Short mmCIF file of C-alpha atoms in Angstrom, two decimals:
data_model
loop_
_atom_site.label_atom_id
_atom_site.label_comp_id
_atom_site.label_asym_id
_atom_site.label_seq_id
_atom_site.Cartn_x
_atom_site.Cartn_y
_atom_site.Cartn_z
CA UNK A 1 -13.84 -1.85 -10.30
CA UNK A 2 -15.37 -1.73 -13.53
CA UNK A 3 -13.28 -0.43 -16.46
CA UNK A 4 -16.08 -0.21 -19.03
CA UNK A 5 -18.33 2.92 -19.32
CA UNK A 6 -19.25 6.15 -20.56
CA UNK A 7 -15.82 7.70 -19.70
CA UNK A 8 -12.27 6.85 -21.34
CA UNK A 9 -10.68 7.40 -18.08
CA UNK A 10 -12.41 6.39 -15.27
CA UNK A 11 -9.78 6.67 -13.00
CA UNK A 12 -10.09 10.54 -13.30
CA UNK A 13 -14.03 10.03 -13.12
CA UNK A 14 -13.69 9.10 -9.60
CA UNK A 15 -11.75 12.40 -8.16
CA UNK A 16 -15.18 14.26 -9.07
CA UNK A 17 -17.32 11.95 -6.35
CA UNK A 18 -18.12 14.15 -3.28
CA UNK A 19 -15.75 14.59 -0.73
CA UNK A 20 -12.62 13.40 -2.97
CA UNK A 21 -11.16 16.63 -4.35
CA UNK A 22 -11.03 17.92 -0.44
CA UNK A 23 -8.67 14.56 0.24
CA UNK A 24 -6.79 14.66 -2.39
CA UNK A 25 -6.14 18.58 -1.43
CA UNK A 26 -5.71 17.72 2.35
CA UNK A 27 -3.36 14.76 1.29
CA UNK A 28 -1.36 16.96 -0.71
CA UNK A 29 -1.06 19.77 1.97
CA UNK A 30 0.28 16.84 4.74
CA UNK A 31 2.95 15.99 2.22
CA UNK A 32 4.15 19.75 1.24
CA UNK A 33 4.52 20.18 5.51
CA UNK A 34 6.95 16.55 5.21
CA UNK A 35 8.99 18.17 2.48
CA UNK A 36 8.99 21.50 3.20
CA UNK A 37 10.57 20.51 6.91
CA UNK A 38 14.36 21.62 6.92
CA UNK A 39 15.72 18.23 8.56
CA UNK A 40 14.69 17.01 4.30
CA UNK A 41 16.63 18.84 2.97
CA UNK A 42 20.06 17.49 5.17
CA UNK A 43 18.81 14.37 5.86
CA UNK A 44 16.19 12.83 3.95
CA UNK A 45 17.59 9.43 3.45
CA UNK A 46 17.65 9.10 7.23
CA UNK A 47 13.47 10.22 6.66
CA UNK A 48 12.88 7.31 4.17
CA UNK A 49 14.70 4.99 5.71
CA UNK A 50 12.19 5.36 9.05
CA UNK A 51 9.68 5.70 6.96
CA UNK A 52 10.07 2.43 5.62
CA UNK A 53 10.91 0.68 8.53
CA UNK A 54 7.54 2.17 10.45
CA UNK A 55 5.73 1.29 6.93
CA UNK A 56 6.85 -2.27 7.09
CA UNK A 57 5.73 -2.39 10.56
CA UNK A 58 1.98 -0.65 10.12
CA UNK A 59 1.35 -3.61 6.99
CA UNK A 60 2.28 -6.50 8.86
CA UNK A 61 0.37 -5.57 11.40
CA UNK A 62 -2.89 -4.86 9.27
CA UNK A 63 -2.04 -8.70 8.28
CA UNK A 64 -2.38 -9.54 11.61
CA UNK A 65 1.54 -9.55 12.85
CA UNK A 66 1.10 -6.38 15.68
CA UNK A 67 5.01 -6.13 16.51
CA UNK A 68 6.33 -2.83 18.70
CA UNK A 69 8.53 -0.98 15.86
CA UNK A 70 11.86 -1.77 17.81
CA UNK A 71 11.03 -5.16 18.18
CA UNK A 72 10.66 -4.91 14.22
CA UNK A 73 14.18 -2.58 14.35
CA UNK A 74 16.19 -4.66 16.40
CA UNK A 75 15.14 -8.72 14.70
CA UNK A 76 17.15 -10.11 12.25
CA UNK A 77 15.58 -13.60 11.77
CA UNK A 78 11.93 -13.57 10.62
CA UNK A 79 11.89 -17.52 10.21
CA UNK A 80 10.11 -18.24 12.82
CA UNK A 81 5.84 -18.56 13.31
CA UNK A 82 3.61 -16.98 10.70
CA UNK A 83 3.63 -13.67 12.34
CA UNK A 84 7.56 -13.28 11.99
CA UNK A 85 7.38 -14.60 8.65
CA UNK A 86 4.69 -11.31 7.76
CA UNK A 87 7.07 -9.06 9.01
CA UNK A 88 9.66 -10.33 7.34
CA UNK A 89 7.84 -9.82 4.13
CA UNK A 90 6.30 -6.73 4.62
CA UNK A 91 10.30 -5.85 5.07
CA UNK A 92 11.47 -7.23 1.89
CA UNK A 93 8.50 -5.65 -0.06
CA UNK A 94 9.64 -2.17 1.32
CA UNK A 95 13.16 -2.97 0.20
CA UNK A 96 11.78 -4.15 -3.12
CA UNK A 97 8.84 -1.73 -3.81
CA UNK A 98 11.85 1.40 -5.28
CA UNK A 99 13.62 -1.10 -7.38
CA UNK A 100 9.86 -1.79 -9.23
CA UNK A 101 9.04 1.96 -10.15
CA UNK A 102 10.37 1.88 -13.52
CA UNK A 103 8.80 -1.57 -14.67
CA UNK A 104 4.92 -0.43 -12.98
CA UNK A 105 3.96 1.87 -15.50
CA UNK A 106 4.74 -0.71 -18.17
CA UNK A 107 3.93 -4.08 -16.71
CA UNK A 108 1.85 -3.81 -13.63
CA UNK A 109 0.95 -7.84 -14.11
CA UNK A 110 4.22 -8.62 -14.28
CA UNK A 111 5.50 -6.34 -11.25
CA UNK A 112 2.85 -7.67 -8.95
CA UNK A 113 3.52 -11.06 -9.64
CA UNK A 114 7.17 -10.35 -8.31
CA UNK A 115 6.12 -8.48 -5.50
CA UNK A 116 4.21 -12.06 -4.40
CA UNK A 117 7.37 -13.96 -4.79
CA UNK A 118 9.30 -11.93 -2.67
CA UNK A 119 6.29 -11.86 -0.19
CA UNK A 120 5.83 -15.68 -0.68
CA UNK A 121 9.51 -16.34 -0.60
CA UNK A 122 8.74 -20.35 -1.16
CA UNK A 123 9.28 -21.92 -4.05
CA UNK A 124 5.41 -23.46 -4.14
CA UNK A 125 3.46 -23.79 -7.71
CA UNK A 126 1.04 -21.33 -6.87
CA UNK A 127 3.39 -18.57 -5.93
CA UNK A 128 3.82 -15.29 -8.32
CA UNK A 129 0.67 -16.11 -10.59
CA UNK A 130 -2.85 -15.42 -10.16
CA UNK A 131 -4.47 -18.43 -8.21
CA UNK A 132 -6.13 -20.68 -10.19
CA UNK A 133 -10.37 -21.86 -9.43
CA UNK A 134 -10.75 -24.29 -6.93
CA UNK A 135 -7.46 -22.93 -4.91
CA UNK A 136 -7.48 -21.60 -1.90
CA UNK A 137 -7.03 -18.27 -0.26
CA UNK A 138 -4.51 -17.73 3.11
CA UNK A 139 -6.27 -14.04 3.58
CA UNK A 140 -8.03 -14.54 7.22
CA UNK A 141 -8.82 -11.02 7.97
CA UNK A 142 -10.69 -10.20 4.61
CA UNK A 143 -13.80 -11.84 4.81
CA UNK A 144 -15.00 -10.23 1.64
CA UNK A 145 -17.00 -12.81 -0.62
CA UNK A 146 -14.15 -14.30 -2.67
CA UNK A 147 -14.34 -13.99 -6.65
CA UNK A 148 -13.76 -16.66 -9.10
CA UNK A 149 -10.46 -17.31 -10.78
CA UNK A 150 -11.89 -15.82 -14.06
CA UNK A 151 -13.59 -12.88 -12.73
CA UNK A 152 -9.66 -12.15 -11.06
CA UNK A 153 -8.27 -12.67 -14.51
CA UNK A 154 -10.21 -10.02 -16.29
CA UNK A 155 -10.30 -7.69 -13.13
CA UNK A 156 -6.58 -7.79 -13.42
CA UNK A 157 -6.31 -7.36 -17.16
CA UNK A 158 -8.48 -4.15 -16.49
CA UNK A 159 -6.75 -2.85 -13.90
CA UNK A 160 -3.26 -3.20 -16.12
CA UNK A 161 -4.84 -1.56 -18.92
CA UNK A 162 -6.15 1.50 -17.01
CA UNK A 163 -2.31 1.57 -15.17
CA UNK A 164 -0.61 1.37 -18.68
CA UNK A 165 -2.93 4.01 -20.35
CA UNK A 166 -2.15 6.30 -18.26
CA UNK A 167 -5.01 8.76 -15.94
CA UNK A 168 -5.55 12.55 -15.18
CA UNK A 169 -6.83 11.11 -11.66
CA UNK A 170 -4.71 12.40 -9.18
CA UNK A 171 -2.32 9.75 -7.11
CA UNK A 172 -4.81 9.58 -4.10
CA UNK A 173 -7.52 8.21 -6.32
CA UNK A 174 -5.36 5.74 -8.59
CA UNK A 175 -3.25 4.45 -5.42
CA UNK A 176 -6.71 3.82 -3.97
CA UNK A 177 -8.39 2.01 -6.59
CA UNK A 178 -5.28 -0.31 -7.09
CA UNK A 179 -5.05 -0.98 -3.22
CA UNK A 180 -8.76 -1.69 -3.17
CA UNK A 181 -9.31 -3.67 -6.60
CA UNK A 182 -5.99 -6.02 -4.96
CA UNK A 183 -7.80 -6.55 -1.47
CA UNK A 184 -11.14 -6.88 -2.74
CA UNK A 185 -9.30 -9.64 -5.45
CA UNK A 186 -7.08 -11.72 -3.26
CA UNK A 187 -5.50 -12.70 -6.78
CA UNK A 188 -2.84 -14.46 -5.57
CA UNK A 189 -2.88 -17.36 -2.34
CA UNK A 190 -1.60 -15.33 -0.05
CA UNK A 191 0.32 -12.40 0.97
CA UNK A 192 -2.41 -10.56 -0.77
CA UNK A 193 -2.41 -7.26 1.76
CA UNK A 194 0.84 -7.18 1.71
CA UNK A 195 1.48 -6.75 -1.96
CA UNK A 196 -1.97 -4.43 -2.15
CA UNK A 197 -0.51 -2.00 -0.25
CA UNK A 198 3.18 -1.81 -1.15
CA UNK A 199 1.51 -1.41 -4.82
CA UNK A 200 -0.38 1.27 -3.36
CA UNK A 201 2.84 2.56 -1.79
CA UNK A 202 4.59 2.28 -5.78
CA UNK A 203 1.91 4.59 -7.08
CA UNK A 204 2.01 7.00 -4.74
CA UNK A 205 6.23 7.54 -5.10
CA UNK A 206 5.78 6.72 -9.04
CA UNK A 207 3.42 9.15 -9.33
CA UNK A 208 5.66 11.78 -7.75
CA UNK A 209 3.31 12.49 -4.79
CA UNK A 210 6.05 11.33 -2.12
CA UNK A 211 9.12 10.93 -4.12
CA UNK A 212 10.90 9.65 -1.64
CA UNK A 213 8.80 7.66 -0.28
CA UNK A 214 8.44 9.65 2.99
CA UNK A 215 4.52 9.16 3.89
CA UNK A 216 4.01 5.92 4.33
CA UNK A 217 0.20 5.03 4.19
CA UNK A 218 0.88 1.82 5.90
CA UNK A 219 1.38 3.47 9.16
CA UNK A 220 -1.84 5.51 8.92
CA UNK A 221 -3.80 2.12 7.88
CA UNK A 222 -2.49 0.70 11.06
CA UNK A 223 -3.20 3.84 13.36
CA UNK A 224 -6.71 4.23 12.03
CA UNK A 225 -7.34 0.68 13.19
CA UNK A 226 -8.02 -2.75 11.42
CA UNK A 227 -12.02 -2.48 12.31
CA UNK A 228 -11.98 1.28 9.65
CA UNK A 229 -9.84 -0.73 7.43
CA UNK A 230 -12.02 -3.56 6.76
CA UNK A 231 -15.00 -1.20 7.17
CA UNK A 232 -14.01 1.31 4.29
CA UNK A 233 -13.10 -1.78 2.09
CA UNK A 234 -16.57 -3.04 1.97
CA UNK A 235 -17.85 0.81 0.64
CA UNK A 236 -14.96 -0.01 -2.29
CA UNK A 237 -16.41 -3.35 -2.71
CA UNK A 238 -19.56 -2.17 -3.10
CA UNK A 239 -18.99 -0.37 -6.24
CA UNK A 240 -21.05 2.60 -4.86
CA UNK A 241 -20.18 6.26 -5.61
CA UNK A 242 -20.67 6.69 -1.53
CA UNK A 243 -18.34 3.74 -1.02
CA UNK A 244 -15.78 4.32 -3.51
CA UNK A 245 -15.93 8.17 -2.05
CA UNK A 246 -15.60 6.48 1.70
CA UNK A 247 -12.54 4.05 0.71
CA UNK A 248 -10.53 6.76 -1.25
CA UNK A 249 -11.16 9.84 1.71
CA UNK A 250 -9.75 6.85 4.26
CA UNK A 251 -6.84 6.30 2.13
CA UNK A 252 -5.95 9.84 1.80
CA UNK A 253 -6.64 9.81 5.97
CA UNK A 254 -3.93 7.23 6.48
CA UNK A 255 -1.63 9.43 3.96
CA UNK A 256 -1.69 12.37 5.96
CA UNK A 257 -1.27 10.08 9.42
CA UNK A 258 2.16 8.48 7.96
CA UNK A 259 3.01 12.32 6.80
CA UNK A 260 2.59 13.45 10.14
CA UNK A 261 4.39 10.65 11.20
CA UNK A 262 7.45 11.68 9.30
CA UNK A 263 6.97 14.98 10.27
CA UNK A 264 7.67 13.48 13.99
CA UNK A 265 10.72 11.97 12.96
CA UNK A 266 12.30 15.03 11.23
CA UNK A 267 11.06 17.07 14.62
CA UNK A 268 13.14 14.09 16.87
CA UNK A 269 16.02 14.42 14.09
CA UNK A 270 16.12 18.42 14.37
CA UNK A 271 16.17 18.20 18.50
CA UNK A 272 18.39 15.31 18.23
CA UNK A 273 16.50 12.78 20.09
CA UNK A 274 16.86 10.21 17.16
#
């Protein structure tokens, strides 16, 4: 995304493209029905805690790691072939993701280059910085055109500034654009949608949209299907106001689809089938 232009807040330019004030309502309608539910006010811990469990579950499997969510409830070791090890990371981001809020607004750089170490969880040179030219990219299932190490480096430096300045945009939009601008980067050498979407996931609870982290987007992602992922990436990639529209209205989908998801669980809670 470009940060230069006729508007000082481009961010908030985007929530006027068609069809992205009707999300952002929808998506903020789904999470009033979450919150307004009666188990959340006795038991919301129990709420979060599911949520991030099923969260954890819906990113690894957008990274290719389709596990049954007890299979994900009931492992302990994640050492095992690449697909345990993406579970196991999209676990530790979710545990690491609410201990981040406070340092976002202020660092961004700095807090996404933690959220790949903990991702990473190795040691390697190239893990928690911004990959370097000539290095390769362990991203399989985006087979967007990758950008140079320079173009990442200013892309990131723009994205920071517009996070640290501060927008009117509402969450939907700025969640969006930072989940996008990430997968559309692949700044680091791997892990990459992983760590775009628990950032995604630190906006939207930062921002105050889902305090408590109750709606997780990962779960819609997943639900919607890897095909509408990748498919609404390439309208953010494009840089269109059609795409950009298209990528932010299927983020604020797979909002609403981990809201209702919640909503489930509080229903199982209140019946106590859970």
């Amino acid at each position: 995304m470009s940060t230069t232009g006729a508007t000082a807040d481009p961010l908030a330019a985007l929530g006027s493209l068609p069809g992205v004030a009707e999300s952002v309502e929808s998506v903020r309608k789904a999470v009033d029905r979450v919150y307004g539910h009666r188990i959340m006010r006795r038991r919301s811990n129990e709420i979060t805690s599911e949520a991030a469990l099923r969260g954890a579950r819906g990113s690894a499997a957008l990274s290719g790691a389709d596990w049954a969510l007890e299979e994900v409830r009931r492992r302990t070791d994640f050492s095992g072939d690449d697909d345990a090890h993406r579970v196991g990371a999209a676990l530790r981001l979710t545990a690491e993701a609410g201990q981040l809020l406070s340092v976002w607004r202020q660092s961004p750089l700095r807090v996404l280059a933690r959220l790949h170490l903990v991702a990473a969880a190795s040691n390697a040179d190239e893990v928690g910085r911004p990959r370097q030219q000539g290095e390769p990219v362990d991203e399989p299932l985006v087979e967007l055109s990758l950008p140079g190490a320079a173009e990442v480096s200013g892309r990131l430096d723009g994205l920071s500034e517009l996070i640290i300045a501060g927008s009117s945009a509402p969450a939907l939009v700025t969640a969006a654009v930072v989940h996008g601008e990430l997968l559309a980067l692949r700044p680091f050498a791997s892990q990459n949608g992983l760590v775009a979407r628990t950032a995604a996931r630190i906006v939207l609870v930062g921002s105050g949209l889902d305090p408590k982290s109750v709606c997780p987007a990962e779960v819609g992602h997943a639900e919607l299907g890897r095909a509408e992922y990748l498919a609404a990436l390439d309208g953010y990639a494009s840089g269109t106001p059609e795409g950009m529209a298209a990528w932010i209205a299927h983020c604020g989908k797979a909002v609403e689809l981990g809201a209702r998801e919640s909503t489930a669980v509080c229903e199982a809670l209140q019946r106590g089938a859970a």
